[in-house]
mmCIF file with all atom_site columns, C-alpha atoms in Angstrom:
data_model
loop_
_atom_site.group_PDB
_atom_site.id
_atom_site.type_symbol
_atom_site.label_atom_id
_atom_site.label_alt_id
_atom_site.label_comp_id
_atom_site.label_asym_id
_atom_site.label_entity_id
_atom_site.label_seq_id
_atom_site.pdbx_PDB_ins_code
_atom_site.Cartn_x
_atom_site.Cartn_y
_atom_site.Cartn_z
_atom_site.occupancy
_atom_site.B_iso_or_equiv
_atom_site.pdbx_formal_charge
_atom_site.auth_seq_id
_atom_site.auth_comp_id
_atom_site.auth_asym_id
_atom_site.auth_atom_id
_atom_site.pdbx_PDB_model_num
ATOM 1   C CA . MET A 1 1   ? 19.207 -56.594 -39.219 1.00 71.00 ? 1   MET A CA 1
ATOM 2   C CA . SER A 1 2   ? 19.221 -59.695 -40.692 1.00 89.00 ? 2   SER A CA 1
ATOM 3   C CA . ALA A 1 3   ? 20.967 -60.258 -44.306 1.00 94.00 ? 3   ALA A CA 1
ATOM 4   C CA . ARG A 1 4   ? 18.244 -60.476 -47.095 1.00 97.00 ? 4   ARG A CA 1
ATOM 5   C CA . ILE A 1 5   ? 19.833 -63.515 -49.701 1.00 98.00 ? 5   ILE A CA 1
ATOM 6   C CA . GLY A 1 6   ? 17.021 -64.191 -52.291 1.00 98.00 ? 6   GLY A CA 1
ATOM 7   C CA . VAL A 1 7   ? 16.344 -67.132 -53.855 1.00 98.00 ? 7   VAL A CA 1
ATOM 8   C CA . ILE A 1 8   ? 15.354 -67.752 -57.567 1.00 98.00 ? 8   ILE A CA 1
ATOM 9   C CA . THR A 1 9   ? 12.569 -69.738 -58.597 1.00 98.00 ? 9   THR A CA 1
ATOM 10  C CA . PHE A 1 10  ? 12.450 -71.046 -62.802 1.00 97.00 ? 10  PHE A CA 1
ATOM 11  C CA . PRO A 1 11  ? 10.147 -73.353 -64.245 1.00 96.00 ? 11  PRO A CA 1
ATOM 12  C CA . GLY A 1 12  ? 11.329 -76.535 -63.359 1.00 95.00 ? 12  GLY A CA 1
ATOM 13  C CA . THR A 1 13  ? 13.176 -75.375 -59.652 1.00 97.00 ? 13  THR A CA 1
ATOM 14  C CA . LEU A 1 14  ? 13.128 -78.228 -57.459 1.00 94.00 ? 14  LEU A CA 1
ATOM 15  C CA . ASP A 1 15  ? 15.473 -77.231 -54.818 1.00 97.00 ? 15  ASP A CA 1
ATOM 16  C CA . ASP A 1 16  ? 14.555 -73.521 -54.307 1.00 97.00 ? 16  ASP A CA 1
ATOM 17  C CA . GLY A 1 17  ? 12.296 -74.335 -50.711 1.00 97.00 ? 17  GLY A CA 1
ATOM 18  C CA . ASP A 1 18  ? 15.676 -76.233 -49.594 1.00 97.00 ? 18  ASP A CA 1
ATOM 19  C CA . ALA A 1 19  ? 17.793 -73.486 -50.518 1.00 98.00 ? 19  ALA A CA 1
ATOM 20  C CA . ALA A 1 20  ? 15.393 -70.941 -48.755 1.00 98.00 ? 20  ALA A CA 1
ATOM 21  C CA . ARG A 1 21  ? 15.261 -72.811 -45.571 1.00 97.00 ? 21  ARG A CA 1
ATOM 22  C CA . ALA A 1 22  ? 19.576 -72.813 -45.138 1.00 98.00 ? 22  ALA A CA 1
ATOM 23  C CA . VAL A 1 23  ? 19.434 -69.708 -45.875 1.00 98.00 ? 23  VAL A CA 1
ATOM 24  C CA . ARG A 1 24  ? 16.525 -69.184 -42.603 1.00 98.00 ? 24  ARG A CA 1
ATOM 25  C CA . TYR A 1 25  ? 19.258 -71.365 -40.676 1.00 97.00 ? 25  TYR A CA 1
ATOM 26  C CA . ALA A 1 26  ? 22.212 -69.403 -41.085 1.00 97.00 ? 26  ALA A CA 1
ATOM 27  C CA . ASP A 1 27  ? 20.190 -66.292 -39.244 1.00 96.00 ? 27  ASP A CA 1
ATOM 28  C CA . ALA A 1 28  ? 19.405 -64.591 -42.619 1.00 97.00 ? 28  ALA A CA 1
ATOM 29  C CA . GLU A 1 29  ? 16.107 -63.846 -44.503 1.00 97.00 ? 29  GLU A CA 1
ATOM 30  C CA . ALA A 1 30  ? 15.182 -65.868 -47.611 1.00 98.00 ? 30  ALA A CA 1
ATOM 31  C CA . VAL A 1 31  ? 13.792 -63.295 -50.064 1.00 98.00 ? 31  VAL A CA 1
ATOM 32  C CA . PRO A 1 32  ? 11.885 -65.151 -52.648 1.00 98.00 ? 32  PRO A CA 1
ATOM 33  C CA . LEU A 1 33  ? 12.820 -64.181 -55.776 1.00 98.00 ? 33  LEU A CA 1
ATOM 34  C CA . TRP A 1 34  ? 10.512 -64.984 -59.501 1.00 97.00 ? 34  TRP A CA 1
ATOM 35  C CA . HIS A 1 35  ? 12.182 -65.612 -62.532 1.00 96.00 ? 35  HIS A CA 1
ATOM 36  C CA . ALA A 1 36  ? 10.000 -63.362 -64.199 1.00 95.00 ? 36  ALA A CA 1
ATOM 37  C CA . ASP A 1 37  ? 11.189 -60.132 -61.845 1.00 93.00 ? 37  ASP A CA 1
ATOM 38  C CA . ASP A 1 38  ? 13.046 -57.702 -63.530 1.00 90.00 ? 38  ASP A CA 1
ATOM 39  C CA . ASP A 1 39  ? 14.498 -56.450 -60.266 1.00 92.00 ? 39  ASP A CA 1
ATOM 40  C CA . LEU A 1 40  ? 16.525 -58.095 -57.169 1.00 96.00 ? 40  LEU A CA 1
ATOM 41  C CA . HIS A 1 41  ? 13.389 -56.700 -54.479 1.00 95.00 ? 41  HIS A CA 1
ATOM 42  C CA . GLY A 1 42  ? 16.561 -54.629 -52.628 1.00 95.00 ? 42  GLY A CA 1
ATOM 43  C CA . VAL A 1 43  ? 18.579 -58.313 -51.725 1.00 97.00 ? 43  VAL A CA 1
ATOM 44  C CA . ASP A 1 44  ? 22.247 -58.367 -50.118 1.00 97.00 ? 44  ASP A CA 1
ATOM 45  C CA . GLY A 1 45  ? 22.960 -61.969 -51.788 1.00 97.00 ? 45  GLY A CA 1
ATOM 46  C CA . VAL A 1 46  ? 21.449 -64.527 -54.585 1.00 98.00 ? 46  VAL A CA 1
ATOM 47  C CA . VAL A 1 47  ? 20.786 -68.614 -54.043 1.00 98.00 ? 47  VAL A CA 1
ATOM 48  C CA . VAL A 1 48  ? 20.504 -69.758 -58.026 1.00 98.00 ? 48  VAL A CA 1
ATOM 49  C CA . PRO A 1 49  ? 19.130 -73.186 -57.116 1.00 98.00 ? 49  PRO A CA 1
ATOM 50  C CA . GLY A 1 50  ? 18.890 -76.703 -58.699 1.00 96.00 ? 50  GLY A CA 1
ATOM 51  C CA . GLY A 1 51  ? 16.347 -78.252 -59.990 1.00 93.00 ? 51  GLY A CA 1
ATOM 52  C CA . PHE A 1 52  ? 15.678 -78.578 -64.354 1.00 94.00 ? 52  PHE A CA 1
ATOM 53  C CA . SER A 1 53  ? 14.992 -74.878 -65.646 1.00 94.00 ? 53  SER A CA 1
ATOM 54  C CA . TYR A 1 54  ? 12.538 -74.794 -68.575 1.00 93.00 ? 54  TYR A CA 1
ATOM 55  C CA . GLY A 1 55  ? 12.793 -78.464 -68.394 1.00 91.00 ? 55  GLY A CA 1
ATOM 56  C CA . ASP A 1 56  ? 16.779 -78.404 -69.599 1.00 88.00 ? 56  ASP A CA 1
ATOM 57  C CA . TYR A 1 57  ? 14.809 -79.221 -73.074 1.00 88.00 ? 57  TYR A CA 1
ATOM 58  C CA . LEU A 1 58  ? 17.366 -77.213 -74.789 1.00 87.00 ? 58  LEU A CA 1
ATOM 59  C CA . ARG A 1 59  ? 20.820 -77.408 -72.469 1.00 90.00 ? 59  ARG A CA 1
ATOM 60  C CA . ALA A 1 60  ? 21.064 -77.162 -69.065 1.00 91.00 ? 60  ALA A CA 1
ATOM 61  C CA . GLY A 1 61  ? 20.669 -73.419 -67.633 1.00 91.00 ? 61  GLY A CA 1
ATOM 62  C CA . VAL A 1 62  ? 20.442 -72.255 -71.160 1.00 92.00 ? 62  VAL A CA 1
ATOM 63  C CA . ILE A 1 63  ? 17.468 -70.970 -71.376 1.00 94.00 ? 63  ILE A CA 1
ATOM 64  C CA . ALA A 1 64  ? 17.083 -69.504 -67.417 1.00 95.00 ? 64  ALA A CA 1
ATOM 65  C CA . ARG A 1 65  ? 20.396 -67.447 -68.667 1.00 94.00 ? 65  ARG A CA 1
ATOM 66  C CA . PHE A 1 66  ? 17.704 -65.064 -70.247 1.00 95.00 ? 66  PHE A CA 1
ATOM 67  C CA . ALA A 1 67  ? 15.262 -64.720 -67.592 1.00 96.00 ? 67  ALA A CA 1
ATOM 68  C CA . PRO A 1 68  ? 14.187 -61.469 -67.038 1.00 96.00 ? 68  PRO A CA 1
ATOM 69  C CA . VAL A 1 69  ? 15.826 -61.742 -63.348 1.00 97.00 ? 69  VAL A CA 1
ATOM 70  C CA . MET A 1 70  ? 19.264 -63.383 -64.745 1.00 97.00 ? 70  MET A CA 1
ATOM 71  C CA . THR A 1 71  ? 19.870 -59.803 -66.055 1.00 96.00 ? 71  THR A CA 1
ATOM 72  C CA . SER A 1 72  ? 19.402 -57.840 -62.440 1.00 97.00 ? 72  SER A CA 1
ATOM 73  C CA . VAL A 1 73  ? 21.829 -60.481 -61.043 1.00 97.00 ? 73  VAL A CA 1
ATOM 74  C CA . ILE A 1 74  ? 24.805 -60.469 -63.981 1.00 97.00 ? 74  ILE A CA 1
ATOM 75  C CA . GLU A 1 75  ? 24.775 -56.594 -63.150 1.00 97.00 ? 75  GLU A CA 1
ATOM 76  C CA . ALA A 1 76  ? 24.367 -57.168 -59.546 1.00 97.00 ? 76  ALA A CA 1
ATOM 77  C CA . ALA A 1 77  ? 26.858 -60.029 -59.808 1.00 97.00 ? 77  ALA A CA 1
ATOM 78  C CA . ARG A 1 78  ? 29.661 -57.815 -61.631 1.00 95.00 ? 78  ARG A CA 1
ATOM 79  C CA . LYS A 1 79  ? 29.083 -55.426 -58.871 1.00 95.00 ? 79  LYS A CA 1
ATOM 80  C CA . GLY A 1 80  ? 30.060 -57.094 -56.508 1.00 95.00 ? 80  GLY A CA 1
ATOM 81  C CA . MET A 1 81  ? 27.154 -59.136 -54.845 1.00 97.00 ? 81  MET A CA 1
ATOM 82  C CA . PRO A 1 82  ? 27.267 -62.354 -53.519 1.00 98.00 ? 82  PRO A CA 1
ATOM 83  C CA . VAL A 1 83  ? 26.309 -65.130 -55.632 1.00 98.00 ? 83  VAL A CA 1
ATOM 84  C CA . LEU A 1 84  ? 25.987 -68.923 -55.531 1.00 98.00 ? 84  LEU A CA 1
ATOM 85  C CA . GLY A 1 85  ? 24.753 -71.265 -58.177 1.00 98.00 ? 85  GLY A CA 1
ATOM 86  C CA . ILE A 1 86  ? 24.032 -74.689 -57.265 1.00 98.00 ? 86  ILE A CA 1
ATOM 87  C CA . CYS A 1 87  ? 23.907 -77.596 -59.656 1.00 97.00 ? 87  CYS A CA 1
ATOM 88  C CA . ASN A 1 88  ? 21.094 -76.175 -62.943 1.00 97.00 ? 88  ASN A CA 1
ATOM 89  C CA . GLY A 1 89  ? 22.301 -72.753 -60.743 1.00 97.00 ? 89  GLY A CA 1
ATOM 90  C CA . PHE A 1 90  ? 26.170 -73.249 -61.567 1.00 98.00 ? 90  PHE A CA 1
ATOM 91  C CA . GLN A 1 91  ? 24.895 -74.397 -65.263 1.00 97.00 ? 91  GLN A CA 1
ATOM 92  C CA . ILE A 1 92  ? 23.193 -71.359 -65.163 1.00 97.00 ? 92  ILE A CA 1
ATOM 93  C CA . LEU A 1 93  ? 25.976 -68.675 -63.891 1.00 98.00 ? 93  LEU A CA 1
ATOM 94  C CA . CYS A 1 94  ? 28.391 -70.557 -67.047 1.00 97.00 ? 94  CYS A CA 1
ATOM 95  C CA . GLU A 1 95  ? 26.134 -69.691 -69.419 1.00 96.00 ? 95  GLU A CA 1
ATOM 96  C CA . ALA A 1 96  ? 25.575 -66.305 -68.301 1.00 97.00 ? 96  ALA A CA 1
ATOM 97  C CA . GLY A 1 97  ? 29.338 -65.610 -68.452 1.00 96.00 ? 97  GLY A CA 1
ATOM 98  C CA . LEU A 1 98  ? 29.576 -65.227 -64.461 1.00 97.00 ? 98  LEU A CA 1
ATOM 99  C CA . LEU A 1 99  ? 31.718 -68.174 -64.331 1.00 98.00 ? 99  LEU A CA 1
ATOM 100 C CA . PRO A 1 100 ? 33.875 -70.240 -67.463 1.00 98.00 ? 100 PRO A CA 1
ATOM 101 C CA . GLY A 1 101 ? 33.400 -73.314 -68.592 1.00 97.00 ? 101 GLY A CA 1
ATOM 102 C CA . ALA A 1 102 ? 30.284 -75.521 -69.215 1.00 95.00 ? 102 ALA A CA 1
ATOM 103 C CA . MET A 1 103 ? 28.719 -78.360 -68.022 1.00 93.00 ? 103 MET A CA 1
ATOM 104 C CA . ILE A 1 104 ? 28.167 -81.893 -70.322 1.00 95.00 ? 104 ILE A CA 1
ATOM 105 C CA . ARG A 1 105 ? 26.333 -84.970 -69.881 1.00 94.00 ? 105 ARG A CA 1
ATOM 106 C CA . ASN A 1 106 ? 28.417 -87.139 -67.574 1.00 96.00 ? 106 ASN A CA 1
ATOM 107 C CA . VAL A 1 107 ? 30.937 -89.963 -68.337 1.00 93.00 ? 107 VAL A CA 1
ATOM 108 C CA . GLY A 1 108 ? 28.694 -93.279 -68.669 1.00 89.00 ? 108 GLY A CA 1
ATOM 109 C CA . LEU A 1 109 ? 25.840 -91.102 -69.329 1.00 92.00 ? 109 LEU A CA 1
ATOM 110 C CA . HIS A 1 110 ? 24.144 -91.701 -66.219 1.00 93.00 ? 110 HIS A CA 1
ATOM 111 C CA . PHE A 1 111 ? 21.942 -89.214 -63.572 1.00 94.00 ? 111 PHE A CA 1
ATOM 112 C CA . VAL A 1 112 ? 24.680 -90.078 -60.276 1.00 94.00 ? 112 VAL A CA 1
ATOM 113 C CA . CYS A 1 113 ? 22.998 -89.353 -57.121 1.00 95.00 ? 113 CYS A CA 1
ATOM 114 C CA . ARG A 1 114 ? 24.757 -90.079 -53.939 1.00 95.00 ? 114 ARG A CA 1
ATOM 115 C CA . ASP A 1 115 ? 26.893 -88.335 -51.243 1.00 97.00 ? 115 ASP A CA 1
ATOM 116 C CA . GLN A 1 116 ? 29.691 -86.567 -52.162 1.00 97.00 ? 116 GLN A CA 1
ATOM 117 C CA . TRP A 1 117 ? 33.574 -85.692 -50.370 1.00 98.00 ? 117 TRP A CA 1
ATOM 118 C CA . LEU A 1 118 ? 34.594 -82.517 -51.456 1.00 98.00 ? 118 LEU A CA 1
ATOM 119 C CA . ARG A 1 119 ? 37.938 -80.950 -50.734 1.00 98.00 ? 119 ARG A CA 1
ATOM 120 C CA . VAL A 1 120 ? 37.624 -76.838 -49.924 1.00 98.00 ? 120 VAL A CA 1
ATOM 121 C CA . GLU A 1 121 ? 40.568 -75.756 -52.270 1.00 98.00 ? 121 GLU A CA 1
ATOM 122 C CA . ASN A 1 122 ? 39.819 -72.405 -51.161 1.00 97.00 ? 122 ASN A CA 1
ATOM 123 C CA . ASN A 1 123 ? 38.149 -70.502 -48.210 1.00 97.00 ? 123 ASN A CA 1
ATOM 124 C CA . GLU A 1 124 ? 38.576 -66.946 -49.130 1.00 96.00 ? 124 GLU A CA 1
ATOM 125 C CA . THR A 1 125 ? 35.533 -66.691 -51.417 1.00 97.00 ? 125 THR A CA 1
ATOM 126 C CA . ALA A 1 126 ? 32.220 -64.934 -49.862 1.00 97.00 ? 126 ALA A CA 1
ATOM 127 C CA . TRP A 1 127 ? 31.208 -68.458 -49.420 1.00 98.00 ? 127 TRP A CA 1
ATOM 128 C CA . THR A 1 128 ? 33.844 -70.416 -48.107 1.00 98.00 ? 128 THR A CA 1
ATOM 129 C CA . THR A 1 129 ? 35.533 -68.287 -45.231 1.00 97.00 ? 129 THR A CA 1
ATOM 130 C CA . ARG A 1 130 ? 33.817 -70.634 -42.430 1.00 98.00 ? 130 ARG A CA 1
ATOM 131 C CA . TYR A 1 131 ? 35.715 -74.194 -43.603 1.00 98.00 ? 131 TYR A CA 1
ATOM 132 C CA . GLU A 1 132 ? 39.648 -74.910 -43.025 1.00 97.00 ? 132 GLU A CA 1
ATOM 133 C CA . GLN A 1 133 ? 41.455 -74.394 -46.098 1.00 96.00 ? 133 GLN A CA 1
ATOM 134 C CA . GLY A 1 134 ? 41.791 -78.248 -47.684 1.00 97.00 ? 134 GLY A CA 1
ATOM 135 C CA . ALA A 1 135 ? 38.581 -79.646 -44.830 1.00 98.00 ? 135 ALA A CA 1
ATOM 136 C CA . GLU A 1 136 ? 37.145 -81.931 -46.776 1.00 98.00 ? 136 GLU A CA 1
ATOM 137 C CA . ILE A 1 137 ? 33.120 -81.872 -46.593 1.00 98.00 ? 137 ILE A CA 1
ATOM 138 C CA . LEU A 1 138 ? 30.193 -84.089 -47.203 1.00 98.00 ? 138 LEU A CA 1
ATOM 139 C CA . ILE A 1 139 ? 26.887 -82.943 -49.112 1.00 97.00 ? 139 ILE A CA 1
ATOM 140 C CA . PRO A 1 140 ? 24.752 -84.784 -51.426 1.00 97.00 ? 140 PRO A CA 1
ATOM 141 C CA . LEU A 1 141 ? 25.486 -84.718 -55.140 1.00 97.00 ? 141 LEU A CA 1
ATOM 142 C CA . LYS A 1 142 ? 22.344 -85.356 -57.846 1.00 95.00 ? 142 LYS A CA 1
ATOM 143 C CA . ASN A 1 143 ? 22.932 -84.439 -61.766 1.00 94.00 ? 143 ASN A CA 1
ATOM 144 C CA . ASN A 1 144 ? 22.781 -85.866 -65.070 1.00 92.00 ? 144 ASN A CA 1
ATOM 145 C CA . ASP A 1 145 ? 24.815 -82.523 -67.193 1.00 93.00 ? 145 ASP A CA 1
ATOM 146 C CA . GLY A 1 146 ? 27.490 -82.553 -63.936 1.00 94.00 ? 146 GLY A CA 1
ATOM 147 C CA . CYS A 1 147 ? 31.080 -82.946 -65.918 1.00 97.00 ? 147 CYS A CA 1
ATOM 148 C CA . TYR A 1 148 ? 32.771 -79.443 -65.772 1.00 97.00 ? 148 TYR A CA 1
ATOM 149 C CA . MET A 1 149 ? 34.616 -78.653 -69.260 1.00 96.00 ? 149 MET A CA 1
ATOM 150 C CA . ALA A 1 150 ? 36.665 -76.026 -69.894 1.00 97.00 ? 150 ALA A CA 1
ATOM 151 C CA . GLU A 1 151 ? 40.017 -75.429 -72.520 1.00 97.00 ? 151 GLU A CA 1
ATOM 152 C CA . GLN A 1 152 ? 42.956 -76.338 -71.270 1.00 98.00 ? 152 GLN A CA 1
ATOM 153 C CA . SER A 1 153 ? 44.159 -72.738 -70.872 1.00 97.00 ? 153 SER A CA 1
ATOM 154 C CA . THR A 1 154 ? 41.421 -71.729 -68.790 1.00 98.00 ? 154 THR A CA 1
ATOM 155 C CA . LEU A 1 155 ? 41.565 -74.918 -66.413 1.00 98.00 ? 155 LEU A CA 1
ATOM 156 C CA . ASP A 1 156 ? 44.729 -73.601 -66.531 1.00 98.00 ? 156 ASP A CA 1
ATOM 157 C CA . GLU A 1 157 ? 44.216 -70.164 -65.549 1.00 97.00 ? 157 GLU A CA 1
ATOM 158 C CA . LEU A 1 158 ? 41.970 -71.341 -62.767 1.00 98.00 ? 158 LEU A CA 1
ATOM 159 C CA . GLU A 1 159 ? 44.268 -73.770 -61.204 1.00 98.00 ? 159 GLU A CA 1
ATOM 160 C CA . ALA A 1 160 ? 47.096 -71.116 -61.438 1.00 97.00 ? 160 ALA A CA 1
ATOM 161 C CA . GLU A 1 161 ? 44.846 -67.927 -59.754 1.00 97.00 ? 161 GLU A CA 1
ATOM 162 C CA . GLY A 1 162 ? 43.082 -70.634 -57.193 1.00 97.00 ? 162 GLY A CA 1
ATOM 163 C CA . ARG A 1 163 ? 39.861 -70.415 -58.000 1.00 98.00 ? 163 ARG A CA 1
ATOM 164 C CA . VAL A 1 164 ? 39.021 -73.872 -58.037 1.00 98.00 ? 164 VAL A CA 1
ATOM 165 C CA . VAL A 1 165 ? 36.549 -74.031 -55.108 1.00 98.00 ? 165 VAL A CA 1
ATOM 166 C CA . PHE A 1 166 ? 35.925 -77.542 -54.251 1.00 98.00 ? 166 PHE A CA 1
ATOM 167 C CA . ARG A 1 167 ? 37.468 -80.703 -55.335 1.00 98.00 ? 167 ARG A CA 1
ATOM 168 C CA . TYR A 1 168 ? 36.059 -84.353 -56.062 1.00 98.00 ? 168 TYR A CA 1
ATOM 169 C CA . VAL A 1 169 ? 37.638 -86.664 -53.008 1.00 96.00 ? 169 VAL A CA 1
ATOM 170 C CA . GLY A 1 170 ? 36.960 -90.375 -52.914 1.00 92.00 ? 170 GLY A CA 1
ATOM 171 C CA . GLY A 1 171 ? 36.159 -90.849 -56.962 1.00 92.00 ? 171 GLY A CA 1
ATOM 172 C CA . ASN A 1 172 ? 35.111 -88.488 -59.824 1.00 96.00 ? 172 ASN A CA 1
ATOM 173 C CA . PRO A 1 173 ? 31.285 -89.081 -60.141 1.00 95.00 ? 173 PRO A CA 1
ATOM 174 C CA . ASN A 1 174 ? 30.982 -87.308 -63.663 1.00 95.00 ? 174 ASN A CA 1
ATOM 175 C CA . GLY A 1 175 ? 33.852 -87.317 -65.430 1.00 96.00 ? 175 GLY A CA 1
ATOM 176 C CA . SER A 1 176 ? 34.779 -83.209 -64.718 1.00 97.00 ? 176 SER A CA 1
ATOM 177 C CA . ARG A 1 177 ? 37.851 -81.787 -65.524 1.00 97.00 ? 177 ARG A CA 1
ATOM 178 C CA . ASN A 1 178 ? 40.484 -81.312 -62.718 1.00 97.00 ? 178 ASN A CA 1
ATOM 179 C CA . ASP A 1 179 ? 38.511 -83.217 -60.686 1.00 98.00 ? 179 ASP A CA 1
ATOM 180 C CA . ILE A 1 180 ? 36.148 -80.022 -60.314 1.00 98.00 ? 180 ILE A CA 1
ATOM 181 C CA . ALA A 1 181 ? 33.306 -80.005 -57.996 1.00 98.00 ? 181 ALA A CA 1
ATOM 182 C CA . GLY A 1 182 ? 32.863 -75.962 -57.792 1.00 98.00 ? 182 GLY A CA 1
ATOM 183 C CA . ILE A 1 183 ? 34.543 -72.995 -59.003 1.00 98.00 ? 183 ILE A CA 1
ATOM 184 C CA . ARG A 1 184 ? 34.797 -69.050 -58.513 1.00 98.00 ? 184 ARG A CA 1
ATOM 185 C CA . SER A 1 185 ? 34.673 -65.793 -60.494 1.00 97.00 ? 185 SER A CA 1
ATOM 186 C CA . GLU A 1 186 ? 38.016 -63.755 -60.226 1.00 95.00 ? 186 GLU A CA 1
ATOM 187 C CA . SER A 1 187 ? 36.604 -61.298 -57.532 1.00 95.00 ? 187 SER A CA 1
ATOM 188 C CA . GLY A 1 188 ? 35.801 -64.228 -55.392 1.00 95.00 ? 188 GLY A CA 1
ATOM 189 C CA . ARG A 1 189 ? 32.130 -63.219 -55.037 1.00 97.00 ? 189 ARG A CA 1
ATOM 190 C CA . VAL A 1 190 ? 30.226 -65.752 -57.428 1.00 98.00 ? 190 VAL A CA 1
ATOM 191 C CA . VAL A 1 191 ? 30.528 -69.364 -56.771 1.00 98.00 ? 191 VAL A CA 1
ATOM 192 C CA . GLY A 1 192 ? 29.482 -72.507 -58.752 1.00 98.00 ? 192 GLY A CA 1
ATOM 193 C CA . LEU A 1 193 ? 29.281 -76.027 -57.354 1.00 98.00 ? 193 LEU A CA 1
ATOM 194 C CA . MET A 1 194 ? 27.218 -78.931 -58.757 1.00 97.00 ? 194 MET A CA 1
ATOM 195 C CA . PRO A 1 195 ? 27.062 -80.509 -55.344 1.00 98.00 ? 195 PRO A CA 1
ATOM 196 C CA . HIS A 1 196 ? 24.225 -79.327 -53.189 1.00 98.00 ? 196 HIS A CA 1
ATOM 197 C CA . PRO A 1 197 ? 25.260 -77.776 -49.667 1.00 98.00 ? 197 PRO A CA 1
ATOM 198 C CA . GLU A 1 198 ? 21.457 -77.063 -49.095 1.00 98.00 ? 198 GLU A CA 1
ATOM 199 C CA . HIS A 1 199 ? 20.986 -80.579 -48.339 1.00 97.00 ? 199 HIS A CA 1
ATOM 200 C CA . ALA A 1 200 ? 23.572 -80.612 -45.974 1.00 97.00 ? 200 ALA A CA 1
ATOM 201 C CA . ILE A 1 201 ? 22.273 -78.299 -43.525 1.00 97.00 ? 201 ILE A CA 1
ATOM 202 C CA . ASP A 1 202 ? 21.054 -80.430 -40.158 1.00 95.00 ? 202 ASP A CA 1
ATOM 203 C CA . ALA A 1 203 ? 22.589 -84.262 -39.494 1.00 91.00 ? 203 ALA A CA 1
ATOM 204 C CA . LEU A 1 204 ? 18.895 -85.168 -39.477 1.00 91.00 ? 204 LEU A CA 1
ATOM 205 C CA . THR A 1 205 ? 17.684 -84.507 -42.629 1.00 90.00 ? 205 THR A CA 1
ATOM 206 C CA . GLY A 1 206 ? 21.165 -85.116 -44.494 1.00 90.00 ? 206 GLY A CA 1
ATOM 207 C CA . PRO A 1 207 ? 24.415 -86.843 -44.377 1.00 95.00 ? 207 PRO A CA 1
ATOM 208 C CA . SER A 1 208 ? 25.756 -83.976 -42.333 1.00 97.00 ? 208 SER A CA 1
ATOM 209 C CA . ASP A 1 209 ? 25.772 -79.757 -41.497 1.00 97.00 ? 209 ASP A CA 1
ATOM 210 C CA . ASP A 1 210 ? 28.836 -79.450 -43.259 1.00 98.00 ? 210 ASP A CA 1
ATOM 211 C CA . GLY A 1 211 ? 26.854 -77.317 -46.495 1.00 98.00 ? 211 GLY A CA 1
ATOM 212 C CA . LEU A 1 212 ? 25.503 -74.958 -43.656 1.00 97.00 ? 212 LEU A CA 1
ATOM 213 C CA . GLY A 1 213 ? 28.840 -73.145 -43.863 1.00 97.00 ? 213 GLY A CA 1
ATOM 214 C CA . MET A 1 214 ? 28.721 -71.592 -47.359 1.00 98.00 ? 214 MET A CA 1
ATOM 215 C CA . PHE A 1 215 ? 25.506 -69.831 -46.273 1.00 98.00 ? 215 PHE A CA 1
ATOM 216 C CA . TYR A 1 216 ? 26.561 -68.307 -42.835 1.00 97.00 ? 216 TYR A CA 1
ATOM 217 C CA . SER A 1 217 ? 29.823 -67.462 -45.333 1.00 98.00 ? 217 SER A CA 1
ATOM 218 C CA . ALA A 1 218 ? 27.903 -65.291 -47.146 1.00 97.00 ? 218 ALA A CA 1
ATOM 219 C CA . VAL A 1 219 ? 26.183 -63.568 -43.752 1.00 96.00 ? 219 VAL A CA 1
ATOM 220 C CA . ASP A 1 220 ? 29.560 -63.177 -42.237 1.00 96.00 ? 220 ASP A CA 1
ATOM 221 C CA . ALA A 1 221 ? 30.261 -61.413 -45.887 1.00 94.00 ? 221 ALA A CA 1
ATOM 222 C CA . LEU A 1 222 ? 27.526 -59.542 -45.941 1.00 94.00 ? 222 LEU A CA 1
ATOM 223 C CA . ALA A 1 223 ? 28.261 -58.011 -42.573 1.00 90.00 ? 223 ALA A CA 1
ATOM 224 C CA . LYS A 1 224 ? 31.642 -56.303 -43.438 1.00 79.00 ? 224 LYS A CA 1
ATOM 225 C CA . ILE A 1 225 ? 30.050 -54.449 -46.497 1.00 69.00 ? 225 ILE A CA 1
#
């Protein structure tokens, strides 16, 4: 039986279809989850995709954090369910307290859209075991509020505990502290990153297929349960 990975749609989500496609590319079943759902319909993992949930009118991700489905996601994540937050999804996971820190407007106050090189700093999370430690991968980046910020004590803790999962290389596109592009929870089951792996699963449609490894890693992690 294939793994069932839920993909949440909030009002304003843009990349749920691409995330579901990436799940299917990794030979898992993509299960659509609606923001108003009060349960996760028996999924084994969850992707919180990118976009502009609820228009991001107050602060990116801050309204989505209170959507009914997030209550179930938070509970499941704390029990060990793999959760991946991409771009707006990363912002939502920070707002929900599943990951530390927050995102603010990019340095220069410009929307950034480009293909971005990342270095895999930790290949021991539920979403990164298919990568070699230190591998450099190319996936698209597109955001307005992608500058990762945290108190110095939090940054020191993330670095000391190996919880920086991805770091920008070849230039920091948005001013993130310590060139951080993605981090993990203490358990390693929850990962958030600003660039978009779901847009790099096929060389025909993306700059590479480097993003597919994250979805295969989750399938591997679920097969071990």
